[in-house]
Amino acid sequence: SNTKVINFAPGPAKIPEEVLKKAQEELVDFGGTGVSVMELSHRSADFAKVINEAEQNLRQLLNIPDNYKVLFMQGGGTGQFASVPLNLMKEGGCADYVVTGSWSAKAAIEAEKFGTVNRVIPKTKKYSGIPNFSEWNLNPEASYVYICANETIHGVEYHDIPDTKGVPLVCDMSSNILSKEIDVSKFGLIYAGAQKNVGCAGVTIVIVREDLIGNARSYCPIVMDYKVTAGMNSLYNTPPTYSIYIMGMVFQWIVSKGGAKAMSERSALKASKVYNVIDNSDGFYVAPVCKKDRSRMNVPFRIGSENGDDELEKKFLKEAGERKFMHLKGHRSVGGIRASLYNAVSVEETEQLVDFMKQFQQKYR
Ligand code: PMP
């Protein structure tokens, strides 16, 4: 119904209602233990079941090969901006960074604290796409090549995996993990904060090829060390137990909906519905990203013109708010509108947004 909130937030983002309901049911008595998951020892058999099932479901959902470790860490995506170079870049070494938006830009700046960063593509005024892989200036001596699979603010997403000629590919999948099937074997390391597609803030997934583990700098903080974390099954110190529990339930929810393949089909359908309205609006709505690199997760757009008509955009957000469509405001660094369509946002909810966009255009064109 129209009175129900629809959450188009960029992150923290919508969590499937079924998961929230189950969490509510189990809040004060988890599986007959008489206590909340929050109150369980991280070394108890009950919590071991929670974390092991979460890992097994993730392994199954992404078809993760046996020579990859799955780690549940803290510090968010931003923590990994430092963990990656601390673990994978040799002292005095260098790495390649493909800067396609704010998040890869931040990762590159953080990595510069630990070594030489080679920016693989030319800096542009606006982030509106990904240059052809053939134009990338890769360094064969680099410890790794770093990409951001989906730029949450700018709405730029990879739809193909670059060939890095044997140099390990490191990928930030914070805003599109489990929205499609991936070939994990093409990556050296994948990481993702949970709070967009797979749960609530607090836990960060790291999927890392075993041979890349064990070369951390001597001064790498122990909580950031992949070898220590892997050796203790993510239980070196107290992990974010509740966030892992919620994430595990989201994995179960994805399994029940048909897995990564089903999420991929849903995502493509939802995104195409919104982009179709934009493309058929005679310039009333303007999407800044080139078509081939458009994100299925975050759809940024302007209203009225390429740079956005301030009054119209304000009206759009106000009227959207009256319909209880929440958090559609673009990131403060870019302005405009952004509709985030993560896994938990349904096709039906997306259709409601699409109907509203069409009506808004009719009214103000
Ligand atoms: N990478 C991407 C793609 C993101 O969208 C974000 C957060 N929006 C981050 C990294 C940073 O994550 P965190 O806030 O968990 O540190």
Short mmCIF file of C-alpha atoms and ligand atoms in Angstrom, two decimals:
data_model
loop_
_atom_site.label_atom_id
_atom_site.label_comp_id
_atom_site.label_asym_id
_atom_site.label_seq_id
_atom_site.Cartn_x
_atom_site.Cartn_y
_atom_site.Cartn_z
CA SER A 1 0.00 0.00 0.00
CA ASN A 2 1.01 3.63 -0.41
CA THR A 3 1.25 4.22 3.31
CA LYS A 4 4.14 1.81 3.74
CA VAL A 5 7.68 3.19 3.66
CA ILE A 6 9.79 2.11 0.70
CA ASN A 7 13.47 2.40 1.53
CA PHE A 8 15.67 3.38 -1.43
CA ALA A 9 18.65 4.17 0.82
CA PRO A 10 22.23 3.83 -0.45
CA GLY A 11 23.45 2.17 2.75
CA PRO A 12 22.80 1.24 5.42
CA ALA A 13 19.97 -0.01 3.29
CA LYS A 14 16.81 -2.08 3.26
CA ILE A 15 16.96 -5.52 4.89
CA PRO A 16 14.36 -8.10 3.82
CA GLU A 17 11.31 -7.85 6.06
CA GLU A 18 11.32 -11.62 6.63
CA VAL A 19 14.81 -11.32 8.12
CA LEU A 20 13.82 -8.46 10.43
CA LYS A 21 10.72 -10.34 11.56
CA LYS A 22 12.75 -13.47 12.34
CA ALA A 23 15.30 -11.36 14.24
CA GLN A 24 12.46 -9.82 16.22
CA GLU A 25 10.97 -13.24 17.03
CA GLU A 26 14.34 -14.52 18.19
CA LEU A 27 15.52 -11.35 19.91
CA VAL A 28 15.17 -12.40 23.54
CA ASP A 29 15.39 -16.17 23.05
CA PHE A 30 17.63 -17.40 20.26
CA GLY A 31 16.84 -21.01 19.34
CA GLY A 32 15.81 -21.98 22.87
CA THR A 33 19.03 -20.73 24.46
CA GLY A 34 17.01 -18.35 26.62
CA VAL A 35 19.21 -15.40 25.62
CA SER A 36 19.75 -13.13 22.63
CA VAL A 37 22.40 -13.82 19.99
CA MET A 38 24.00 -10.62 21.30
CA GLU A 39 24.48 -12.26 24.67
CA LEU A 40 26.06 -15.49 23.42
CA SER A 41 29.76 -16.13 23.76
CA HIS A 42 31.47 -15.91 20.39
CA ARG A 43 33.14 -19.20 21.37
CA SER A 44 29.90 -21.01 22.21
CA ALA A 45 28.60 -23.93 20.15
CA ASP A 46 25.44 -21.93 19.43
CA PHE A 47 27.39 -19.06 17.87
CA ALA A 48 29.72 -21.47 16.06
CA LYS A 49 26.63 -22.73 14.25
CA VAL A 50 25.65 -19.17 13.28
CA ILE A 51 29.05 -18.21 11.86
CA ASN A 52 29.73 -21.56 10.19
CA GLU A 53 26.35 -21.61 8.48
CA ALA A 54 26.86 -18.04 7.29
CA GLU A 55 30.20 -19.02 5.73
CA GLN A 56 28.78 -22.20 4.17
CA ASN A 57 25.84 -20.34 2.64
CA LEU A 58 28.12 -17.63 1.25
CA ARG A 59 30.45 -20.28 -0.20
CA GLN A 60 27.51 -21.98 -1.84
CA LEU A 61 25.91 -18.76 -3.12
CA LEU A 62 29.10 -17.50 -4.76
CA ASN A 63 30.50 -20.93 -5.59
CA ILE A 64 33.74 -20.00 -3.78
CA PRO A 65 36.62 -22.37 -4.63
CA ASP A 66 38.31 -24.28 -1.78
CA ASN A 67 41.57 -22.37 -2.17
CA TYR A 68 39.88 -19.17 -1.00
CA LYS A 69 39.41 -18.18 2.65
CA VAL A 70 36.27 -16.41 3.78
CA LEU A 71 36.90 -13.89 6.56
CA PHE A 72 34.44 -11.82 8.58
CA MET A 73 36.24 -8.67 9.67
CA GLN A 74 35.50 -5.27 11.23
CA GLY A 75 36.37 -1.74 10.13
CA GLY A 76 34.01 -1.60 7.14
CA GLY A 77 35.01 -0.97 3.56
CA THR A 78 37.24 1.83 4.82
CA GLY A 79 39.17 -0.63 6.99
CA GLN A 80 39.91 -2.67 3.88
CA PHE A 81 41.30 0.43 2.12
CA ALA A 82 44.22 -0.02 4.57
CA SER A 83 44.10 -3.80 5.14
CA VAL A 84 44.57 -4.54 1.45
CA PRO A 85 47.91 -2.72 1.06
CA LEU A 86 49.08 -3.76 4.54
CA ASN A 87 48.59 -7.42 3.62
CA LEU A 88 49.24 -7.53 -0.12
CA MET A 89 51.71 -4.76 -0.95
CA LYS A 90 55.36 -5.37 -0.20
CA GLU A 91 57.30 -2.76 1.80
CA GLY A 92 58.44 -0.23 -0.80
CA GLY A 93 56.09 -1.84 -3.31
CA CYS A 94 53.45 -0.50 -5.63
CA ALA A 95 49.88 -1.21 -6.70
CA ASP A 96 47.58 -0.24 -9.57
CA TYR A 97 44.35 1.62 -8.76
CA VAL A 98 41.52 2.12 -11.24
CA VAL A 99 39.73 5.22 -9.98
CA THR A 100 36.18 5.27 -11.31
CA GLY A 101 34.45 7.18 -8.50
CA SER A 102 34.70 8.43 -4.93
CA TRP A 103 35.23 5.06 -3.28
CA SER A 104 38.12 3.87 -5.40
CA ALA A 105 39.57 7.40 -5.10
CA LYS A 106 39.49 7.10 -1.30
CA ALA A 107 41.03 3.62 -1.44
CA ALA A 108 43.90 4.92 -3.58
CA ILE A 109 44.61 7.79 -1.19
CA GLU A 110 44.67 5.41 1.79
CA ALA A 111 47.01 3.01 -0.03
CA GLU A 112 49.47 5.86 -0.68
CA LYS A 113 50.29 5.74 3.04
CA PHE A 114 51.84 2.32 2.48
CA GLY A 115 53.48 2.44 -0.92
CA THR A 116 53.40 3.75 -4.46
CA VAL A 117 50.02 4.01 -6.13
CA ASN A 118 49.79 4.00 -9.90
CA ARG A 119 46.53 5.46 -11.20
CA VAL A 120 45.70 3.34 -14.19
CA ILE A 121 43.27 5.62 -16.01
CA PRO A 122 43.36 9.39 -16.57
CA LYS A 123 41.61 11.60 -14.05
CA THR A 124 38.40 13.06 -15.41
CA LYS A 125 36.26 15.93 -14.20
CA LYS A 126 33.21 13.74 -13.72
CA TYR A 127 33.05 10.04 -13.06
CA SER A 128 30.76 8.84 -15.82
CA GLY A 129 32.17 5.52 -16.97
CA ILE A 130 35.05 3.08 -17.27
CA PRO A 131 37.63 3.46 -20.06
CA ASN A 132 38.14 0.36 -22.22
CA PHE A 133 40.44 -2.15 -20.56
CA SER A 134 42.81 -1.90 -23.54
CA GLU A 135 43.49 1.74 -22.57
CA TRP A 136 44.51 0.93 -19.00
CA ASN A 137 48.07 1.71 -18.04
CA LEU A 138 48.82 -1.41 -15.97
CA ASN A 139 52.17 -2.00 -14.31
CA PRO A 140 53.23 -5.68 -14.49
CA GLU A 141 55.28 -5.16 -11.29
CA ALA A 142 52.25 -4.10 -9.26
CA SER A 143 51.36 -6.19 -6.20
CA TYR A 144 47.71 -6.04 -7.27
CA VAL A 145 45.19 -4.19 -9.43
CA TYR A 146 42.43 -2.53 -7.45
CA ILE A 147 38.92 -1.87 -8.75
CA CYS A 148 35.59 -0.87 -7.21
CA ALA A 149 32.91 -3.12 -8.74
CA ASN A 150 30.17 -0.59 -8.14
CA GLU A 151 30.67 3.07 -7.29
CA THR A 152 27.80 3.71 -4.91
CA ILE A 153 27.82 7.50 -5.25
CA HIS A 154 28.41 7.87 -8.99
CA GLY A 155 26.51 4.79 -10.16
CA VAL A 156 29.34 3.31 -12.23
CA GLU A 157 29.43 -0.50 -12.33
CA TYR A 158 31.65 -3.06 -14.05
CA HIS A 159 29.74 -5.54 -16.19
CA ASP A 160 32.90 -7.41 -17.22
CA ILE A 161 35.98 -8.46 -15.31
CA PRO A 162 39.27 -7.01 -16.59
CA ASP A 163 42.16 -9.33 -17.45
CA THR A 164 45.09 -8.22 -15.30
CA LYS A 165 47.62 -10.61 -16.87
CA GLY A 166 48.31 -12.61 -13.74
CA VAL A 167 48.50 -9.67 -11.33
CA PRO A 168 45.96 -10.34 -8.53
CA LEU A 169 42.72 -8.43 -8.96
CA VAL A 170 41.36 -6.85 -5.77
CA CYS A 171 37.72 -5.80 -5.88
CA ASP A 172 35.53 -3.72 -3.59
CA MET A 173 32.06 -5.27 -3.95
CA SER A 174 30.54 -3.38 -1.01
CA SER A 175 27.55 -2.21 -3.03
CA ASN A 176 26.90 -5.08 -5.42
CA ILE A 177 27.93 -8.32 -3.72
CA LEU A 178 25.42 -11.13 -4.29
CA SER A 179 23.50 -9.08 -6.85
CA LYS A 180 24.84 -11.36 -9.57
CA GLU A 181 26.84 -14.53 -10.14
CA ILE A 182 30.60 -14.04 -10.23
CA ASP A 183 33.60 -16.19 -11.06
CA VAL A 184 35.55 -15.87 -7.82
CA SER A 185 38.59 -17.56 -9.38
CA LYS A 186 39.15 -14.42 -11.49
CA PHE A 187 39.88 -12.42 -8.33
CA GLY A 188 42.73 -12.42 -5.84
CA LEU A 189 40.61 -10.73 -3.19
CA ILE A 190 37.01 -9.54 -2.90
CA TYR A 191 35.68 -7.55 0.00
CA ALA A 192 32.33 -6.05 0.92
CA GLY A 193 30.77 -4.30 3.87
CA ALA A 194 27.44 -5.97 4.70
CA GLN A 195 25.24 -2.91 5.09
CA LYS A 196 23.97 -2.57 1.52
CA ASN A 197 23.14 -5.92 -0.07
CA VAL A 198 23.64 -8.44 2.74
CA GLY A 199 22.67 -7.09 6.13
CA CYS A 200 23.55 -4.44 8.67
CA ALA A 201 26.73 -2.48 9.37
CA GLY A 202 29.48 -3.99 11.50
CA VAL A 203 30.78 -6.90 9.48
CA THR A 204 32.92 -6.91 6.34
CA ILE A 205 33.29 -9.98 4.14
CA VAL A 206 36.77 -10.72 2.78
CA ILE A 207 37.22 -13.54 0.25
CA VAL A 208 40.92 -14.05 -0.39
CA ARG A 209 43.02 -16.56 -2.33
CA GLU A 210 45.16 -18.58 0.08
CA ASP A 211 48.49 -17.87 -1.61
CA LEU A 212 48.01 -14.13 -1.05
CA ILE A 213 47.79 -14.60 2.72
CA GLY A 214 50.80 -14.44 5.01
CA ASN A 215 52.80 -11.48 3.71
CA ALA A 216 51.42 -8.74 5.97
CA ARG A 217 53.72 -5.93 7.06
CA SER A 218 55.30 -6.49 10.47
CA TYR A 219 53.39 -3.49 11.82
CA CYS A 220 50.02 -4.51 10.37
CA PRO A 221 47.51 -4.28 13.25
CA ILE A 222 46.57 -7.79 14.29
CA VAL A 223 42.83 -7.22 13.70
CA MET A 224 43.66 -6.31 10.09
CA ASP A 225 45.92 -9.29 9.45
CA TYR A 226 44.36 -11.81 7.05
CA LYS A 227 46.60 -14.65 8.22
CA VAL A 228 45.65 -14.24 11.86
CA THR A 229 41.98 -13.84 10.99
CA ALA A 230 41.98 -16.86 8.68
CA GLY A 231 43.91 -18.98 11.17
CA MET A 232 41.29 -18.35 13.83
CA ASN A 233 38.20 -18.69 11.58
CA SER A 234 37.45 -14.99 12.13
CA LEU A 235 37.42 -15.54 15.91
CA TYR A 236 40.82 -14.13 16.91
CA ASN A 237 38.99 -11.49 18.93
CA THR A 238 35.29 -10.84 19.52
CA PRO A 239 33.66 -10.52 16.09
CA PRO A 240 30.51 -8.44 15.44
CA THR A 241 28.30 -11.36 16.43
CA TYR A 242 24.91 -9.76 15.84
CA SER A 243 25.88 -8.39 12.42
CA ILE A 244 27.11 -11.86 11.42
CA TYR A 245 23.81 -13.36 12.59
CA ILE A 246 21.75 -10.87 10.53
CA MET A 247 24.00 -11.37 7.49
CA GLY A 248 23.61 -15.15 7.82
CA MET A 249 19.84 -14.76 7.71
CA VAL A 250 20.11 -12.56 4.61
CA PHE A 251 22.18 -15.33 2.96
CA GLN A 252 19.40 -17.81 3.81
CA TRP A 253 16.86 -15.39 2.35
CA ILE A 254 18.89 -15.13 -0.89
CA VAL A 255 19.12 -18.93 -1.06
CA SER A 256 15.34 -19.17 -0.63
CA LYS A 257 14.80 -16.66 -3.46
CA GLY A 258 16.91 -18.62 -5.94
CA GLY A 259 20.46 -17.47 -5.20
CA ALA A 260 22.75 -15.07 -7.03
CA LYS A 261 21.23 -15.91 -10.41
CA ALA A 262 17.77 -14.88 -9.25
CA MET A 263 19.20 -11.70 -7.67
CA SER A 264 20.89 -10.92 -10.98
CA GLU A 265 17.64 -11.28 -12.92
CA ARG A 266 15.73 -9.19 -10.40
CA SER A 267 18.45 -6.50 -10.41
CA ALA A 268 18.54 -6.26 -14.19
CA LEU A 269 14.75 -5.99 -14.33
CA LYS A 270 14.50 -3.35 -11.60
CA ALA A 271 17.28 -1.19 -13.02
CA SER A 272 15.97 -1.41 -16.59
CA LYS A 273 12.56 -0.17 -15.42
CA VAL A 274 14.07 2.97 -13.88
CA TYR A 275 16.54 3.64 -16.72
CA ASN A 276 13.70 3.20 -19.25
CA VAL A 277 11.75 6.02 -17.64
CA ILE A 278 14.87 8.20 -17.74
CA ASP A 279 15.71 7.36 -21.36
CA ASN A 280 12.12 7.91 -22.52
CA SER A 281 11.66 11.21 -20.71
CA ASP A 282 12.79 13.51 -23.56
CA GLY A 283 15.55 14.89 -21.35
CA PHE A 284 13.35 15.57 -18.32
CA TYR A 285 15.39 13.01 -16.41
CA VAL A 286 19.12 12.84 -17.14
CA ALA A 287 21.39 9.91 -16.18
CA PRO A 288 25.07 11.00 -16.13
CA VAL A 289 26.75 7.61 -16.60
CA CYS A 290 27.44 6.16 -20.05
CA LYS A 291 25.01 3.34 -20.83
CA LYS A 292 27.47 0.47 -20.87
CA ASP A 293 28.70 1.21 -17.32
CA ARG A 294 25.41 2.06 -15.65
CA SER A 295 24.93 0.63 -12.17
CA ARG A 296 22.04 -1.72 -11.51
CA MET A 297 22.33 -0.97 -7.80
CA ASN A 298 22.46 2.83 -7.61
CA VAL A 299 20.69 4.90 -10.26
CA PRO A 300 21.78 8.54 -10.02
CA PHE A 301 19.90 11.10 -12.11
CA ARG A 302 19.17 14.79 -12.49
CA ILE A 303 15.85 16.43 -13.22
CA GLY A 304 15.22 19.24 -15.71
CA SER A 305 18.73 19.42 -17.13
CA GLU A 306 22.17 17.85 -17.04
CA ASN A 307 23.08 19.89 -13.97
CA GLY A 308 19.67 19.55 -12.40
CA ASP A 309 16.97 22.10 -11.75
CA ASP A 310 17.18 22.79 -8.03
CA GLU A 311 13.49 23.59 -7.61
CA LEU A 312 12.33 20.52 -9.51
CA GLU A 313 14.66 18.22 -7.61
CA LYS A 314 13.46 19.63 -4.29
CA LYS A 315 9.84 19.11 -5.38
CA PHE A 316 10.65 15.57 -6.47
CA LEU A 317 12.12 14.69 -3.09
CA LYS A 318 9.25 16.36 -1.24
CA GLU A 319 6.54 14.58 -3.24
CA ALA A 320 8.44 11.30 -3.08
CA GLY A 321 8.58 11.73 0.71
CA GLU A 322 4.80 12.23 0.79
CA ARG A 323 4.49 8.86 -0.96
CA LYS A 324 6.87 7.45 1.70
CA PHE A 325 9.64 6.81 -0.80
CA MET A 326 12.63 7.41 1.43
CA HIS A 327 16.30 8.37 1.01
CA LEU A 328 16.25 9.24 -2.70
CA LYS A 329 18.50 12.28 -2.30
CA GLY A 330 21.76 12.04 -4.20
CA HIS A 331 25.03 12.04 -2.27
CA ARG A 332 25.93 15.52 -0.99
CA SER A 333 29.07 15.53 -3.17
CA VAL A 334 27.10 15.18 -6.42
CA GLY A 335 23.55 16.35 -5.67
CA GLY A 336 20.51 15.29 -7.66
CA ILE A 337 18.60 12.08 -7.07
CA ARG A 338 19.81 8.53 -6.47
CA ALA A 339 17.58 5.47 -6.32
CA SER A 340 19.32 2.52 -4.70
CA LEU A 341 17.85 -0.83 -5.74
CA TYR A 342 19.64 -3.39 -3.61
CA ASN A 343 18.51 -7.01 -3.33
CA ALA A 344 15.91 -6.35 -0.63
CA VAL A 345 14.06 -3.76 -2.77
CA SER A 346 11.33 -5.64 -4.64
CA VAL A 347 10.30 -5.35 -8.28
CA GLU A 348 6.90 -4.14 -7.09
CA GLU A 349 8.49 -1.36 -5.00
CA THR A 350 10.60 -0.34 -7.98
CA GLU A 351 7.44 -0.21 -10.12
CA GLN A 352 5.88 2.17 -7.61
CA LEU A 353 8.87 4.48 -7.97
CA VAL A 354 8.66 4.23 -11.74
CA ASP A 355 4.95 5.16 -11.71
CA PHE A 356 5.73 8.13 -9.49
CA MET A 357 8.54 9.28 -11.80
CA LYS A 358 6.19 9.15 -14.81
CA GLN A 359 3.48 11.07 -12.96
CA PHE A 360 5.99 13.66 -11.78
CA GLN A 361 7.15 14.20 -15.33
CA GLN A 362 3.56 14.59 -16.57
CA LYS A 363 2.93 17.20 -13.91
CA TYR A 364 6.07 19.33 -14.32
CA ARG A 365 7.38 18.75 -17.85
N1 PMP B 1 33.20 1.08 -0.80
C1 PMP B 1 31.99 1.34 -1.30
C2 PMP B 1 31.70 0.94 -2.71
C3 PMP B 1 31.02 1.97 -0.52
O1 PMP B 1 29.81 2.24 -1.02
C4 PMP B 1 31.33 2.33 0.81
C5 PMP B 1 30.33 2.96 1.74
N2 PMP B 1 29.29 3.60 1.21
C6 PMP B 1 32.62 2.06 1.27
C7 PMP B 1 33.52 1.42 0.46
C8 PMP B 1 33.02 2.45 2.67
O2 PMP B 1 32.44 1.54 3.52
P1 PMP B 1 32.34 1.75 5.10
O3 PMP B 1 31.41 2.90 5.33
O4 PMP B 1 31.79 0.43 5.56
O5 PMP B 1 33.70 2.02 5.61
#
